[in-house]
Amino acid sequence: MIGQIFSLAFLAQTIRISVPYALASLGGVYSERGGVVNIALEGIILNGAFCTAVGTYYTGSPLVGILCGVAGGLFTALIHAIVSINIKADQIISGIAINLFAVGITKFVLGILFHSSSNSARIRGLPHIYLGFIEHQRDVAHLLGNPMVLGTIAIVIASQVILFKTRFGLRLRSVGENPEAADTVGISVNRYRYYGVLISGALAGLAGAWLAFDQHSFTDGMSAGRGYIALAAMIVGKWNPLGAAAACLLFGLAESLQIQSQGGALPTQFIQMIPYVATIVVLAGFIGKAVAPGADGVPYEKEK
Amino acid sequence: MARQRHWLEHPVTQNFLVPILAVVLSFSVGAIFIAIVGQNPIEVYYVLFSQTLGNEYGIGQLLFKTTPLIFTGLSVAICFKAGLFNIGAEGQLQIGAFLTALVGMYTFGVPAYLEVPLLILAGMVGGGIWGFIPGYLKAKTGAHEVINTIMLNFVALALVSYFATNLFNVPATVHTPPIAPSGKIPRFDAFLSGFEGSPVNFSIFIAIAACIFVWYYVQRTKLGYELRVVGLNSKAAEYGGISVAKNLILSMTIGGALAGLVGTNYVMGYKYYFEEGFSAETGFMAIAVALLGNNNPFGVILAALLFGMLEYGGLVINTMVPKELVNILQAIVIIFVISSNKIFRKTLNNFLKTRRLSIEQ
């Protein structure tokens, strides 16, 4: 029984669910470490998925599709960056507006391009890298050989190094923690906040690309709350790339356990609650302390 | 001598000017989208306005969509006044509406003059509990209410989904059995034949009463004064002997209770049962309503009317342009409001100042 549940297929399922969480969650880490709250992740994922589907459909090339997804994510994040960094308006409201905008614009263009209000035409998936040793388990091999899976693992590790071992990471964290001090030593607060938000746009756009390839199409509202789960994972992971990724894996594990047990032990809805309840518990300080970057969500007003 | 203030400089004028400008701008951007689809923006907007405001059926639909937006807009607004950001109206209204339906389905035989208040109270208690939780966590642990209310939205949705599909549902449906007939709130078309077929009902008067209550509470009572002080400067409030914790918890609870009243419109006034997915992101739209209404209870009514019109208007124009146009309009209104609050006021005041200087010289 246990062996059946923790099979390779189960592992593959967990990874499939966790990859988009992890990408978006890392995006959240970059943005918030730089001091910009990013509730817009949900909308960025959606736009990323849409642009990926459109790009792949019209060129037939998944690679172009991914680039389109990243571009869509960057563009969406750019709106958030302008509104929150330049205009210094409320970051949370900006994020909510962008999420609404994404729902509207994707459906609107979906209707124009594909004459459907629910889904795009079918698109090609990503080619996978040949992994000889498990090729007999086709689905698993395709998943583990997926360049985006390997890419995500690489990005997680690289992010941990970038944030904590490089000059760039130190500067990004400084503008999120104490922008006045960063400004005093000559770091451009706005520029680094832009980096943070734009990186989050690219990563959440990739998360969207994953979804589009995974379902071989864009479907209306396909982000389905993943941006918020990513946000939850970011908090549970205490704004660290490795922590956030671990939280995503945990949430993915719970979900695939649910799928495997087919509503046996616990109703689906209770499994769905796990990430959200975990976040509330962690935020309340019941499991260690989760402290957001010092200036997270606070616009920086340079003194004249 | 006190100098004369230009009328444009008056904050009240600007409180009106900013939202109006934002709406006009977003409709202009919307016109571009309409033109892209190859339609005439003026025609589309004409249909949008005439079909929603031009006949009683349209007005009835509009008012039906407006009612929940007033409740949730008030919920967000009162929390704003206390310096809290309630993104949890969606969850609060779900729990409230569900509790209204739950109490309603077990209280057959209770006379209407008891049943109606009872069901209203049930909604307020449900929403209130869901508002109390993040308020309490904020007051006691400092946990940010924005994240907690977002998370609680999902918990609420999952909970009511479980209840409405597994525990309390009519078999093979995602809704509960009907509430006791004595708990029903009458529809307009029971009295006015012009509203025939539109679901607008008397719960809109509960919404208006709620507006008056919020205005009175915030502006005219001691508790409301405390709430505003906490919202303006919580450190000063604490120093002045006002319990910040009490006010955080109280305002979130009241906010939750207001959102919980949404059930009066849908459960008591329209379908007479709770259905999974009945609320189309009303709780998120509420943030836009409160913003556009400048967190003023009467401003909330106006903003809710506009958003209610857009929500129904989307269906009206669907044959000409995808109805998602209204989502885009709504999003752009929000972005313009938060941006123009920062930019427009500053620019206008600077402009008036320089003009005055040049006149005085």
Short mmCIF file of C-alpha atoms in Angstrom, two decimals, chain A residues 32 37 39 79 83 87-90 92-94 96-98 100-105 107-109 111-112 117 224-225 228-229 231-232 234-235 267 269-270 272-273 275-277 279-281 283-286 289 299 301, chain B residues 33-34 36-37 80 85 87 133 137 141-144 146-148 150-152 154-155 157-159 161-162 165-166 276 281 284-285 287-288 291 321-325 327-328 330-332 334-335 338-340 342-343 346:
data_model
loop_
_atom_site.label_atom_id
_atom_site.label_comp_id
_atom_site.label_asym_id
_atom_site.label_seq_id
_atom_site.Cartn_x
_atom_site.Cartn_y
_atom_site.Cartn_z
CA GLU A 32 9.37 41.03 -1.55
CA VAL A 37 4.62 43.08 -2.07
CA ILE A 39 -0.07 39.90 -4.88
CA ILE A 79 2.74 47.59 -14.69
CA VAL A 83 2.43 51.72 -10.11
CA ILE A 87 3.83 56.26 -8.60
CA LYS A 88 4.23 54.82 -5.08
CA ALA A 89 0.60 53.79 -4.99
CA ASP A 90 -0.67 51.01 -2.77
CA ILE A 92 -1.62 45.46 -2.55
CA ILE A 93 -4.39 47.23 -4.43
CA SER A 94 -2.21 47.38 -7.52
CA ILE A 96 -5.45 42.99 -6.98
CA ALA A 97 -6.19 45.27 -9.92
CA ILE A 98 -3.61 43.44 -12.03
CA LEU A 100 -8.56 41.39 -12.27
CA PHE A 101 -6.98 42.82 -15.39
CA ALA A 102 -5.34 39.50 -16.25
CA VAL A 103 -8.62 37.61 -15.95
CA GLY A 104 -10.29 40.17 -18.20
CA ILE A 105 -7.61 40.60 -20.83
CA LYS A 107 -10.52 36.04 -21.81
CA PHE A 108 -11.01 39.09 -24.01
CA VAL A 109 -8.14 38.19 -26.35
CA GLY A 111 -12.37 35.38 -27.68
CA ILE A 112 -10.73 37.38 -30.46
CA SER A 117 -14.39 32.00 -24.06
CA ALA A 224 -6.61 28.79 -10.37
CA GLY A 225 -5.24 30.41 -7.21
CA TYR A 228 -1.81 32.79 -3.83
CA ILE A 229 -0.46 29.36 -2.95
CA LEU A 231 2.55 33.56 -1.83
CA ALA A 232 1.67 31.20 0.99
CA MET A 234 6.92 32.14 0.27
CA ILE A 235 5.74 33.01 3.77
CA PRO A 267 -12.31 15.22 1.67
CA GLN A 269 -11.51 20.45 0.35
CA PHE A 270 -9.54 19.75 3.52
CA GLN A 272 -6.93 22.18 -0.39
CA MET A 273 -6.92 24.08 2.88
CA PRO A 275 -1.35 25.62 2.40
CA TYR A 276 -3.62 28.36 3.64
CA VAL A 277 -3.96 27.08 7.17
CA THR A 279 0.42 30.03 6.34
CA ILE A 280 -1.89 31.39 9.02
CA VAL A 281 -0.24 29.16 11.63
CA LEU A 283 2.40 33.85 10.44
CA ALA A 284 0.92 33.72 13.90
CA GLY A 285 4.33 32.59 15.10
CA PHE A 286 3.33 29.12 16.25
CA LYS A 289 9.01 33.34 13.54
CA PRO A 299 6.99 52.86 -0.98
CA GLU A 301 10.13 58.38 -0.64
CA PHE B 33 -10.18 47.86 -26.65
CA ILE B 34 -13.60 48.07 -28.25
CA ILE B 36 -9.54 46.83 -31.56
CA VAL B 37 -12.39 44.30 -31.78
CA PHE B 80 -9.79 51.01 5.97
CA PHE B 85 -6.94 46.23 4.78
CA ILE B 87 -9.17 41.50 1.53
CA ILE B 133 -10.04 35.72 13.28
CA LEU B 137 -4.40 37.48 15.03
CA THR B 141 0.47 38.31 17.18
CA GLY B 142 0.93 41.17 14.72
CA ALA B 143 0.28 38.81 11.80
CA HIS B 144 -0.53 40.90 8.75
CA VAL B 146 -3.73 41.18 4.30
CA ILE B 147 -2.12 37.75 4.09
CA ASN B 148 -4.43 36.24 6.69
CA ILE B 150 -6.40 36.17 1.65
CA MET B 151 -5.68 32.78 3.19
CA LEU B 152 -8.99 32.74 5.07
CA PHE B 154 -9.55 30.11 0.47
CA VAL B 155 -10.24 28.29 3.71
CA LEU B 157 -14.32 28.66 0.03
CA ALA B 158 -13.08 25.14 0.74
CA LEU B 159 -15.25 24.85 3.86
CA SER B 161 -17.67 23.86 -0.81
CA TYR B 162 -17.42 20.83 1.45
CA THR B 165 -21.51 19.50 -1.82
CA ASN B 166 -21.16 16.84 0.88
CA GLU B 276 -21.41 26.85 -4.20
CA GLU B 281 -15.54 37.62 -6.76
CA PHE B 284 -12.45 41.48 -4.47
CA MET B 285 -14.58 43.96 -6.35
CA ILE B 287 -11.96 46.77 -2.64
CA ALA B 288 -12.47 48.75 -5.82
CA LEU B 291 -11.57 52.86 -3.07
CA VAL B 321 -17.62 42.64 -27.55
CA PRO B 322 -16.46 39.92 -25.14
CA LYS B 323 -18.09 40.65 -21.80
CA GLU B 324 -14.67 40.57 -20.14
CA LEU B 325 -14.35 44.16 -21.32
CA ASN B 327 -13.28 43.30 -16.02
CA ILE B 328 -10.71 45.33 -17.88
CA GLN B 330 -12.89 47.68 -13.52
CA ALA B 331 -9.17 46.94 -13.23
CA ILE B 332 -8.26 50.16 -14.99
CA ILE B 334 -8.72 50.78 -9.71
CA ILE B 335 -5.28 51.51 -11.12
CA ILE B 338 -4.77 54.68 -6.72
CA SER B 339 -2.45 56.40 -9.16
CA SER B 340 -4.42 59.63 -9.43
CA LYS B 342 -0.96 60.17 -5.73
CA ILE B 343 -0.31 62.01 -8.96
CA LYS B 346 -0.31 66.71 -6.34
#
